[in-house]
Amino acid sequence: MSRAQGQSGLVLAFYYAWYDPGSFGPGKTAFQPEQPYSSSDSAAIQRHVSQARAAGIDGFVQSWYGPNEPRTDGNFAALLDVAAASGFKAAVDFEPGTFFSNNEERASALSTLLATHANHPAYLRVDGKPVIFFWANWMFSVEDWAYIRGIADPGHNSIWIAEGSNTAYLSVFDGLHLYNIAWAANPAGINSRWAVETRAIAASQGTHKYWVATAMPGFDDRHLGRGEQTIYRDRAGGAYFQSSFADAASSSPDMLIITSFNEWAEGSNIEPSVEFGSFYLDLAAQLISAYKSGSVPAPAPLPVPEATTEPEVELAAAQATVETPAAQATALPPAGVEPFPTPTARPDGSIVYEVAAGDTLSSIAFRYDIPLADLYAYNGLDETSLITIGQEIILGYTSDATRVAAAPYVPPNTTLRDDGAYVYSVVEGDSLIAIAASYDLTLPEILELNEGLAAESLLTVGQEIVVGHRPQPQSAGGSTDMPPGLASPTSPPPTPTSDLPTATPTTEAAEVAGAAAEATAAPTLRPLPTAPATEAAPISTESTGFSPVTTGVVVVLVAGGLLAFVLGRRR
């Protein structure tokens, strides 16, 4: 039986090829490699590939600055040759910022990549296409990327994976990954939440979007001079890695990626170190083995974090006021996502949900299996509306409800007729296909809505075209009539001081598109030596840069720190 599209089972790791022996040391890197090395040394590359393969990692994703920056380009070519000799794979993580002055140069670099490295036998391919990861695609608009891709890959003959939590980029990109999840003290539910968002977008677009889940051992960039953008996440003796890996595995990813194999400057490395020896590489081997055997590794309990003066990025709260476009999807959330709150029936018959941290209108619609257009109509909202924590959202009405009179939401450029039909008035230059696409309809659907209209019909200016109908009140949500698995939790809600609601440990692997979850036993990891205790690396204002940005930092950048961060990132 062939696997489903995208479900590759691959485990990858981010890889960095810009080191020399002087890159390491106190004040430069959080931890120190067992032996300082140069990234251009073929023996070092061979050692890294051998270590990764032994741990079950299938390939490296290396940061790349384009064909005209010799260090990352030359070292990536060497990595491909070493990988080919051992059945290993490699792909690039394209960094579109400093080394390019305009979109034409970015498009040219990607065109060159697809014409050269992507044809190497060791270059990573999924579903027959070369895969390209992107860092900081959010530095440029969706329109910029549509222009770039129109030049570099107009036929979409490669797979482009965007970075960050803004699903609007999925109109151009083929998938999504979160580079860094270390802004959260408890990683449970993070991957599952964004897997849901990605698949909701895929359902709305009628295509497949690749979800790449992230696992991390910890993070420490305190010596990089990032100021308020600093993130520190203690490794908790391996518990953070176990918990984040379990969360990633439970989201049924198309690919799973570890951040990172050797990002020493940000302290996320699993490459053997002076401080930990091979502890994290050995732990990775156990977790990957369990994952590839079809099981979801059991998460390790995390210690309650002590009060700290280190800034904590609360991504979930910030995202509660950001809405991403999506339409109705029918798949149930993957195993591992936190239990869903129960909506409340009000005396007027309305079924009301109270917005929680991390919610968007699209995720609420997805969760309770309500068309997004209906959710807009029930609440007088549209695709530009923002929601806030504690806001009440109407999910529907009980069958005997008398709806409270309210001005219904009418989509732009349409009129709501007395019979409940939304009609669009044709303007010069319109076509049926264009009108259908504007309202997320197929041509057969718009023909069905308009009796007597045919695909070849000529339209006249001012002609009324039915594009939908006002939703009728109906019962929705509630623990008594939810689909299986969505009943209300019996345990008390998490306290508001936690980074994220703690998901109940699960041994179920979720199937895509609403198939029933198949129970799998969580493996028992063999005992590992206790992780050696270490002292935190001395904090320095010296910036050694060149380290990938984090998804959590994206939220801070929204508050105004983008320029300072990008400048501080480079050596």
Coordinates of C-alpha atoms in Angstrom, one line a residue:
M1 CA 0.0 0.0 0.0
S2 CA 1.5 3.3 -1.0
R3 CA 1.8 6.1 1.5
A4 CA -0.5 9.2 1.4
Q5 CA 0.8 12.3 -0.3
G6 CA 3.3 14.1 1.9
Q7 CA 3.5 11.5 4.6
S8 CA 7.2 10.9 4.1
G9 CA 8.1 9.7 7.6
L10 CA 11.4 11.7 7.2
V11 CA 13.3 13.1 10.1
L12 CA 15.5 16.0 9.2
A13 CA 17.7 18.4 11.2
F14 CA 18.8 22.0 10.5
Y15 CA 22.5 22.2 9.8
Y16 CA 24.9 25.2 9.7
A17 CA 28.1 25.4 7.6
W18 CA 29.6 28.7 8.5
Y19 CA 32.0 27.7 11.3
D20 CA 35.7 27.8 11.8
P21 CA 37.7 27.0 15.0
G22 CA 37.5 30.6 16.1
S23 CA 33.7 30.5 16.0
F24 CA 33.5 28.6 19.3
G25 CA 34.2 29.6 22.9
P26 CA 32.9 31.4 26.0
G27 CA 30.8 34.4 25.0
K28 CA 30.5 33.1 21.4
T29 CA 28.6 29.8 21.7
A30 CA 26.3 28.6 24.5
F31 CA 28.1 25.2 24.6
Q32 CA 31.3 23.9 23.0
P33 CA 31.9 21.1 20.5
E34 CA 34.0 18.2 21.6
Q35 CA 36.5 19.4 19.0
P36 CA 36.4 22.8 17.2
Y37 CA 36.1 22.4 13.5
S38 CA 35.8 24.2 10.1
S39 CA 32.6 23.7 8.2
S40 CA 34.6 23.3 5.0
D41 CA 36.6 20.4 6.4
S42 CA 35.4 17.3 4.5
A43 CA 36.3 15.1 7.6
A44 CA 34.0 17.2 9.8
I45 CA 31.2 16.9 7.2
Q46 CA 31.7 13.2 7.0
R47 CA 31.6 12.9 10.8
H48 CA 28.4 14.9 11.0
V49 CA 26.6 12.9 8.3
S50 CA 27.8 9.6 10.0
Q51 CA 26.6 10.8 13.4
A52 CA 23.2 11.9 12.0
R53 CA 22.6 8.7 10.1
A54 CA 23.5 6.6 13.1
A55 CA 20.8 8.5 15.1
G56 CA 18.2 7.8 12.3
I57 CA 18.2 11.4 10.9
D58 CA 17.5 11.2 7.1
G59 CA 18.9 14.5 6.0
F60 CA 20.3 18.0 6.8
V61 CA 18.6 21.3 5.9
Q62 CA 21.5 23.8 5.5
S63 CA 21.2 27.5 5.6
W64 CA 22.1 28.9 2.2
Y65 CA 22.8 32.5 0.9
G66 CA 22.7 31.8 -2.8
P67 CA 25.2 30.8 -5.4
N68 CA 27.3 33.9 -5.2
E69 CA 28.1 33.5 -1.5
P70 CA 30.9 31.0 -1.7
R71 CA 31.0 29.8 1.9
T72 CA 27.4 28.4 2.2
D73 CA 27.2 27.4 -1.4
G74 CA 30.6 25.6 -1.6
N75 CA 30.0 23.9 1.7
F76 CA 26.5 22.8 0.6
A77 CA 28.0 21.3 -2.6
A78 CA 30.5 19.3 -0.4
L79 CA 27.7 18.2 1.9
L80 CA 25.8 16.8 -1.1
D81 CA 28.8 14.8 -2.3
V82 CA 29.4 13.3 1.2
A83 CA 25.7 12.6 1.6
A84 CA 25.5 10.8 -1.7
A85 CA 28.1 8.3 -0.7
S86 CA 26.0 7.1 2.3
G87 CA 22.4 7.5 1.2
F88 CA 21.9 10.6 3.2
K89 CA 19.9 13.6 1.9
A90 CA 20.4 17.4 2.0
A91 CA 18.2 20.5 1.2
V92 CA 18.7 24.2 1.6
D93 CA 17.1 26.6 4.0
F94 CA 17.1 29.7 1.8
E95 CA 17.9 33.0 3.6
P96 CA 16.5 35.9 1.4
G97 CA 17.8 38.9 3.3
T98 CA 21.3 40.4 3.5
F99 CA 22.9 39.0 0.4
F100 CA 20.2 40.1 -2.1
S101 CA 19.2 43.6 -3.1
N102 CA 16.0 42.9 -4.9
N103 CA 13.5 40.2 -5.8
E104 CA 15.1 39.6 -9.2
E105 CA 18.3 38.5 -7.4
R106 CA 16.3 36.3 -5.1
A107 CA 14.5 34.7 -8.0
S108 CA 17.7 34.2 -9.9
A109 CA 19.3 32.5 -6.9
L110 CA 16.4 30.1 -6.6
S111 CA 16.4 29.4 -10.3
T112 CA 20.1 28.5 -10.1
L113 CA 19.5 26.3 -7.1
L114 CA 16.8 24.4 -9.1
A115 CA 19.0 24.1 -12.1
T116 CA 22.1 22.9 -10.2
H117 CA 22.1 21.5 -6.6
A118 CA 18.5 20.3 -6.8
N119 CA 19.5 17.9 -9.5
H120 CA 22.1 16.2 -7.4
P121 CA 21.2 12.7 -6.4
A122 CA 21.5 13.5 -2.7
Y123 CA 19.2 16.5 -2.8
L124 CA 16.1 15.9 -0.7
R125 CA 13.0 15.1 -2.7
V126 CA 9.4 14.4 -1.5
D127 CA 6.7 13.2 -3.8
G128 CA 9.2 13.4 -6.6
K129 CA 10.0 17.1 -6.1
P130 CA 13.0 18.9 -4.6
V131 CA 12.2 20.5 -1.3
I132 CA 13.3 24.1 -0.4
F133 CA 12.9 25.4 3.2
F134 CA 12.8 29.2 3.7
W135 CA 13.9 31.3 6.7
A136 CA 12.3 34.7 7.3
N137 CA 10.0 34.7 4.3
W138 CA 7.9 37.1 6.4
M139 CA 10.5 39.8 5.7
F140 CA 8.7 40.2 2.3
S141 CA 5.1 40.2 1.3
V142 CA 3.0 37.4 -0.1
E143 CA 2.9 39.4 -3.3
D144 CA 6.7 39.6 -3.4
W145 CA 6.9 35.8 -3.1
A146 CA 4.3 35.3 -5.8
Y147 CA 6.5 37.4 -8.1
I148 CA 9.7 35.5 -7.1
R149 CA 8.1 32.1 -7.6
G150 CA 6.6 33.2 -10.9
I151 CA 10.1 33.6 -12.1
A152 CA 11.9 30.8 -10.3
D153 CA 9.3 28.1 -10.3
P154 CA 6.2 29.0 -12.2
G155 CA 5.2 25.4 -12.7
H156 CA 5.5 24.6 -8.9
N157 CA 7.9 21.8 -9.8
S158 CA 9.5 22.0 -6.3
I159 CA 8.1 22.1 -2.8
W160 CA 8.5 25.4 -0.9
I161 CA 8.2 25.3 2.9
A162 CA 7.6 28.7 4.6
E163 CA 8.7 29.6 8.1
G164 CA 6.6 31.1 10.8
S165 CA 3.0 31.1 11.9
N166 CA 1.4 33.4 9.2
T167 CA -0.6 31.0 7.1
A168 CA -1.3 33.7 4.5
Y169 CA 2.0 32.7 2.9
L170 CA 0.4 29.3 2.0
S171 CA -1.2 30.9 -1.0
V172 CA 2.3 30.9 -2.5
F173 CA 4.2 28.3 -0.5
D174 CA 3.5 24.5 -0.4
G175 CA 3.9 24.0 3.4
L176 CA 4.8 25.5 6.7
H177 CA 7.3 24.9 9.6
L178 CA 8.0 26.7 12.9
Y179 CA 11.7 27.1 13.2
N180 CA 11.7 27.7 16.9
I181 CA 9.1 26.7 19.5
A182 CA 11.4 27.4 22.5
W183 CA 9.4 30.5 23.4
A184 CA 7.1 28.1 25.3
A185 CA 8.1 26.5 28.5
N186 CA 5.7 23.6 27.8
P187 CA 5.8 22.6 24.1
A188 CA 2.6 20.4 24.3
G189 CA 0.1 21.2 21.6
I190 CA 2.1 23.7 19.6
N191 CA 2.7 21.5 16.6
S192 CA -0.8 20.1 16.7
R193 CA -2.3 23.6 16.7
W194 CA -0.3 24.7 13.6
A195 CA -0.9 21.4 11.9
V196 CA -4.6 22.1 12.2
E197 CA -4.1 25.6 10.7
T198 CA -2.0 24.3 7.8
R199 CA -4.6 21.6 7.0
A200 CA -7.5 24.0 7.2
I201 CA -5.8 26.2 4.6
A202 CA -5.1 23.1 2.4
A203 CA -8.8 22.2 2.6
S204 CA -9.9 25.7 1.7
Q205 CA -7.5 25.7 -1.3
G206 CA -8.4 22.1 -2.4
T207 CA -4.8 21.0 -2.4
H208 CA -2.1 19.4 -0.2
K209 CA 0.0 21.6 2.1
Y210 CA 3.0 20.1 3.8
W211 CA 3.2 20.3 7.6
V212 CA 6.7 20.1 9.0
A213 CA 6.7 19.6 12.8
T214 CA 9.6 20.9 15.0
A215 CA 11.4 19.3 17.9
M216 CA 14.0 21.1 20.0
P217 CA 16.4 20.2 22.9
G218 CA 16.4 23.8 24.2
F219 CA 17.6 27.3 23.3
D220 CA 20.1 29.9 24.6
D221 CA 21.0 33.0 22.6
R222 CA 21.7 35.2 25.7
H223 CA 25.3 36.0 24.5
L224 CA 24.2 37.3 21.0
G225 CA 23.2 40.8 22.2
R226 CA 19.6 40.5 21.1
G227 CA 18.3 42.5 24.0
E228 CA 14.6 42.0 24.6
Q229 CA 14.5 39.5 21.8
T230 CA 16.6 37.0 23.8
I231 CA 15.1 33.6 24.4
Y232 CA 16.5 31.1 26.9
R233 CA 14.9 27.7 27.4
D234 CA 16.6 25.2 29.8
R235 CA 17.0 21.7 28.5
A236 CA 15.7 20.2 31.7
G237 CA 18.0 17.2 31.5
G238 CA 16.5 16.1 28.1
A239 CA 12.9 16.5 29.2
Y240 CA 12.3 19.4 26.9
F241 CA 13.6 17.5 23.9
Q242 CA 11.4 14.5 24.7
S243 CA 8.3 16.6 25.2
S244 CA 8.8 18.6 22.0
F245 CA 9.6 15.5 20.0
A246 CA 6.5 13.8 21.3
D247 CA 4.3 16.8 20.4
A248 CA 5.8 17.0 16.9
A249 CA 5.3 13.2 16.3
S250 CA 1.7 13.4 17.5
S251 CA 0.8 16.1 14.9
S252 CA 1.1 13.5 12.1
P253 CA 3.6 15.6 10.2
D254 CA 4.6 15.2 6.6
M255 CA 8.2 15.7 7.8
L256 CA 9.7 16.1 11.3
I257 CA 12.6 18.4 11.7
I258 CA 15.0 18.9 14.7
T259 CA 16.2 22.4 15.5
S260 CA 19.1 21.8 15.4
F261 CA 22.0 19.5 14.7
N262 CA 24.7 22.2 15.2
E263 CA 23.4 25.7 15.7
W264 CA 25.9 26.3 18.5
A265 CA 25.4 30.1 18.6
E266 CA 21.8 29.6 19.7
G267 CA 22.4 26.7 21.9
S268 CA 20.0 24.3 20.2
N269 CA 22.6 21.8 19.1
I270 CA 22.3 18.0 19.5
E271 CA 25.8 17.5 18.1
P272 CA 28.1 16.1 20.8
S273 CA 29.4 18.7 23.1
V274 CA 31.9 19.2 26.0
E275 CA 29.0 19.8 28.4
F276 CA 26.7 16.9 27.4
G277 CA 28.9 14.4 25.5
S278 CA 26.6 12.4 23.1
F279 CA 23.6 12.5 25.4
Y280 CA 21.3 14.4 23.1
L281 CA 22.4 12.6 20.0
D282 CA 21.7 9.3 21.8
L283 CA 18.3 10.6 23.0
A284 CA 17.5 11.6 19.4
A285 CA 18.2 8.1 18.3
Q286 CA 15.8 6.6 20.7
L287 CA 13.0 9.1 19.9
I288 CA 13.5 8.7 16.2
S289 CA 13.5 4.9 16.4
A290 CA 10.2 5.0 18.3
Y291 CA 8.7 7.4 15.8
K292 CA 9.7 5.4 12.7
S293 CA 8.4 2.2 14.3
G294 CA 4.9 3.8 14.2
S295 CA 4.7 4.9 17.8
V296 CA 4.5 8.4 19.3
P297 CA 7.2 8.7 22.0
A298 CA 5.8 9.4 25.4
P299 CA 6.6 13.0 26.5
A300 CA 8.7 13.5 29.6
P301 CA 7.2 15.5 32.5
L302 CA 8.6 19.1 32.5
P303 CA 9.6 20.8 35.7
V304 CA 7.5 23.9 36.7
P305 CA 9.6 26.8 35.6
E306 CA 10.9 29.2 38.3
A307 CA 10.3 32.9 38.1
T308 CA 12.8 34.4 35.7
T309 CA 13.8 37.8 34.5
E310 CA 14.4 36.4 31.0
P311 CA 11.8 37.7 28.6
E312 CA 9.2 35.1 27.6
V313 CA 7.5 35.4 24.3
E314 CA 3.8 34.6 24.7
L315 CA 3.0 33.8 21.0
A316 CA -0.3 32.2 21.8
A317 CA -1.7 35.3 23.4
A318 CA -0.5 37.5 20.6
Q319 CA -2.0 35.3 17.9
A320 CA -5.4 35.5 19.6
T321 CA -5.8 38.8 17.9
V322 CA -4.6 37.7 14.4
E323 CA -7.0 36.1 12.0
T324 CA -5.8 33.9 9.1
P325 CA -8.0 33.1 6.1
A326 CA -9.3 29.6 5.8
A327 CA -12.5 27.9 4.9
Q328 CA -14.4 24.8 6.2
A329 CA -12.3 21.7 6.8
T330 CA -13.6 18.4 8.0
A331 CA -10.6 16.7 9.6
L332 CA -10.5 16.3 13.3
P333 CA -7.6 17.9 15.2
P334 CA -4.6 15.5 15.5
A335 CA -4.0 13.6 18.7
G336 CA -2.0 15.7 21.2
V337 CA -3.9 18.9 20.8
E338 CA -5.4 20.2 24.1
P339 CA -9.0 19.3 24.9
F340 CA -11.6 21.7 23.3
P341 CA -13.7 23.9 25.6
T342 CA -17.4 23.3 25.6
P343 CA -19.6 26.0 24.0
T344 CA -22.5 27.4 26.1
A345 CA -26.1 27.4 25.1
R346 CA -27.7 30.8 26.0
P347 CA -31.4 31.5 26.8
D348 CA -31.9 33.0 23.3
G349 CA -30.9 29.7 21.8
S350 CA -27.5 30.8 20.6
I351 CA -24.5 28.5 21.1
V352 CA -21.6 30.6 22.3
Y353 CA -17.9 30.0 22.4
E354 CA -15.5 32.1 24.4
V355 CA -12.2 32.8 22.6
A356 CA -9.1 31.4 24.2
A357 CA -5.4 32.1 23.7
G358 CA -4.2 30.9 20.3
D359 CA -7.7 30.9 18.7
T360 CA -8.4 32.3 15.3
L361 CA -11.7 32.3 13.5
S362 CA -10.5 29.7 11.1
S363 CA -9.3 27.4 13.9
I364 CA -12.7 27.8 15.7
A365 CA -14.6 27.0 12.4
F366 CA -12.3 24.0 11.8
R367 CA -12.7 22.7 15.4
Y368 CA -16.4 22.7 15.5
D369 CA -16.9 21.8 11.8
I370 CA -18.7 25.1 10.9
P371 CA -18.2 26.7 7.4
L372 CA -16.1 29.8 8.0
A373 CA -18.6 31.9 6.0
D374 CA -21.3 30.8 8.4
L375 CA -19.2 31.8 11.4
Y376 CA -18.8 35.3 9.8
A377 CA -22.5 35.6 9.1
Y378 CA -23.5 34.5 12.7
N379 CA -21.3 37.2 14.2
G380 CA -21.3 40.1 11.7
L381 CA -17.6 39.5 11.0
D382 CA -15.5 39.2 7.9
E383 CA -12.0 38.1 6.9
T384 CA -10.5 41.3 8.2
S385 CA -12.0 41.0 11.7
L386 CA -9.8 40.5 14.8
I387 CA -10.8 38.5 17.8
T388 CA -9.6 38.8 21.4
I389 CA -9.3 36.5 24.3
G390 CA -12.6 36.3 26.1
Q391 CA -14.7 37.5 23.2
E392 CA -17.9 35.5 22.7
I393 CA -18.4 33.9 19.2
I394 CA -21.7 32.5 18.1
L395 CA -21.3 29.0 16.6
G396 CA -25.0 28.5 15.7
Y397 CA -28.4 28.2 17.2
T398 CA -30.6 25.4 18.7
S399 CA -33.3 24.2 16.5
D400 CA -36.1 26.0 18.4
A401 CA -34.2 29.3 18.8
T402 CA -35.6 32.6 17.9
R403 CA -32.6 34.5 16.6
V404 CA -32.0 37.9 18.0
A405 CA -32.3 40.5 15.3
A406 CA -28.9 41.6 14.0
A407 CA -27.5 43.1 10.9
P408 CA -26.2 40.1 8.9
Y409 CA -22.7 40.1 7.4
V410 CA -22.8 40.7 3.7
P411 CA -19.7 39.9 1.6
P412 CA -18.2 42.9 -0.2
N413 CA -19.8 43.8 -3.6
T414 CA -22.8 41.7 -2.9
T415 CA -26.5 42.3 -1.9
L416 CA -28.5 40.2 0.4
R417 CA -32.0 39.6 -1.1
D418 CA -35.1 39.1 0.9
D419 CA -35.1 35.4 0.0
G420 CA -31.7 35.0 1.8
A421 CA -29.6 34.8 -1.5
Y422 CA -26.4 36.8 -1.9
V423 CA -26.2 38.2 -5.4
Y424 CA -23.3 39.8 -7.2
S425 CA -23.9 42.5 -9.8
V426 CA -21.7 42.0 -12.9
V427 CA -19.3 44.7 -13.9
E428 CA -17.4 45.1 -17.2
G429 CA -14.7 42.5 -17.7
D430 CA -16.3 39.9 -15.4
S431 CA -16.5 36.2 -16.3
L432 CA -18.2 33.3 -14.6
I433 CA -15.0 31.7 -13.7
A434 CA -13.6 34.9 -12.2
I435 CA -16.7 35.5 -10.1
A436 CA -16.7 31.9 -8.9
A437 CA -13.1 32.2 -7.9
S438 CA -13.8 35.4 -6.0
Y439 CA -16.4 33.6 -3.8
D440 CA -14.4 30.4 -3.4
L441 CA -16.8 28.5 -5.7
T442 CA -16.2 26.1 -8.5
L443 CA -17.8 26.7 -11.9
P444 CA -20.3 23.8 -11.4
E445 CA -21.2 25.2 -8.0
I446 CA -22.0 28.7 -9.3
L447 CA -24.0 27.1 -12.2
E448 CA -26.0 25.1 -9.7
L449 CA -26.8 28.3 -7.8
N450 CA -28.1 30.0 -11.0
E451 CA -30.7 28.0 -12.8
G452 CA -30.6 28.6 -16.6
L453 CA -27.0 29.7 -16.6
A454 CA -24.4 27.7 -18.5
A455 CA -20.7 27.7 -18.7
E456 CA -20.8 29.4 -22.1
S457 CA -23.4 32.0 -21.1
L458 CA -22.5 35.6 -21.9
L459 CA -22.8 38.0 -19.0
T460 CA -24.1 41.6 -19.1
V461 CA -23.2 44.5 -17.0
G462 CA -25.6 44.7 -14.0
Q463 CA -26.7 41.1 -14.3
E464 CA -27.3 39.5 -10.9
I465 CA -25.4 36.3 -10.1
V466 CA -26.3 34.3 -7.0
V467 CA -23.1 33.5 -5.1
G468 CA -24.5 32.0 -1.9
H469 CA -27.3 31.9 0.6
R470 CA -27.5 33.3 4.1
P471 CA -27.0 30.4 6.6
Q472 CA -30.1 29.2 8.5
P473 CA -29.9 28.8 12.3
Q474 CA -29.0 25.3 13.4
S475 CA -27.6 23.5 16.4
A476 CA -23.9 23.5 16.6
G477 CA -21.2 22.4 19.1
G478 CA -21.7 21.3 22.7
S479 CA -20.5 18.1 24.3
T480 CA -23.6 16.3 23.5
D481 CA -23.6 16.5 19.8
M482 CA -19.9 17.0 18.9
P483 CA -18.2 14.5 16.6
P484 CA -16.4 11.6 18.6
G485 CA -13.4 12.8 20.4
L486 CA -14.6 16.4 20.8
A487 CA -16.5 16.0 24.1
S488 CA -15.8 18.5 26.8
P489 CA -12.9 17.7 29.2
T490 CA -13.6 16.7 32.7
S491 CA -10.4 18.1 34.1
P492 CA -10.2 21.8 35.2
P493 CA -8.8 24.3 32.7
P494 CA -5.1 25.2 32.9
T495 CA -4.1 28.2 35.0
P496 CA -3.6 31.4 33.0
T497 CA 0.1 31.5 34.1
S498 CA 1.1 28.6 31.9
D499 CA 2.6 29.2 28.4
L500 CA 0.2 26.8 26.8
P501 CA -2.5 24.5 28.1
T502 CA -0.9 21.2 28.9
A503 CA -2.0 18.4 26.6
T504 CA -2.8 15.0 28.1
P505 CA 0.0 12.6 27.1
T506 CA -1.3 10.4 24.3
T507 CA -0.2 7.3 22.5
E508 CA -2.5 7.9 19.5
A509 CA -1.2 8.9 16.1
A510 CA -3.8 11.0 14.3
E511 CA -4.8 10.2 10.8
V512 CA -5.3 13.0 8.3
A513 CA -8.7 14.2 7.1
G514 CA -10.8 12.9 9.9
A515 CA -10.0 9.2 9.8
A516 CA -10.2 7.5 13.2
A517 CA -7.1 7.6 15.2
E518 CA -5.3 4.3 15.6
A519 CA -4.0 3.5 19.0
T520 CA -0.3 2.8 19.3
A521 CA 1.6 1.9 22.4
A522 CA 4.1 4.4 23.7
P523 CA 7.6 2.8 23.8
T524 CA 9.7 2.7 26.9
L525 CA 12.9 4.5 26.3
R526 CA 16.0 2.6 27.5
P527 CA 17.7 4.3 30.4
L528 CA 20.1 7.0 29.5
P529 CA 22.9 8.5 31.6
T530 CA 21.9 11.6 33.6
A531 CA 22.5 14.7 31.5
P532 CA 25.7 16.4 32.9
A533 CA 25.0 19.6 34.8
T534 CA 26.4 22.7 33.2
E535 CA 26.9 26.3 34.0
A536 CA 25.2 28.8 31.7
A537 CA 27.6 30.3 29.2
P538 CA 28.8 33.8 30.2
I539 CA 26.6 36.4 28.8
S540 CA 28.3 38.8 26.4
T541 CA 27.1 41.7 24.2
E542 CA 29.3 40.4 21.4
S543 CA 27.1 39.4 18.4
T544 CA 28.3 36.4 16.5
G545 CA 25.2 36.3 14.4
F546 CA 24.5 34.0 11.5
S547 CA 21.9 32.1 13.5
P548 CA 18.4 31.3 12.2
V549 CA 15.6 33.4 13.7
T550 CA 12.9 31.9 15.7
T551 CA 9.1 31.7 15.2
G552 CA 8.7 33.1 18.7
V553 CA 10.8 36.1 17.8
V554 CA 8.5 36.9 14.9
V555 CA 5.9 38.0 17.4
V556 CA 8.4 40.3 19.1
L557 CA 9.3 41.7 15.7
V558 CA 5.7 42.7 15.1
A559 CA 6.1 45.0 18.1
G560 CA 8.9 46.9 16.3
G561 CA 12.2 45.2 16.6
L562 CA 12.7 43.8 13.0
L563 CA 15.5 46.1 11.9
A564 CA 17.6 45.7 15.0
F565 CA 17.2 42.0 15.0
V566 CA 18.2 41.5 11.3
L567 CA 21.2 43.7 11.7
G568 CA 22.3 42.0 14.9
R569 CA 21.9 38.5 13.3
R570 CA 24.9 38.9 10.9
R571 CA 28.6 38.6 11.6

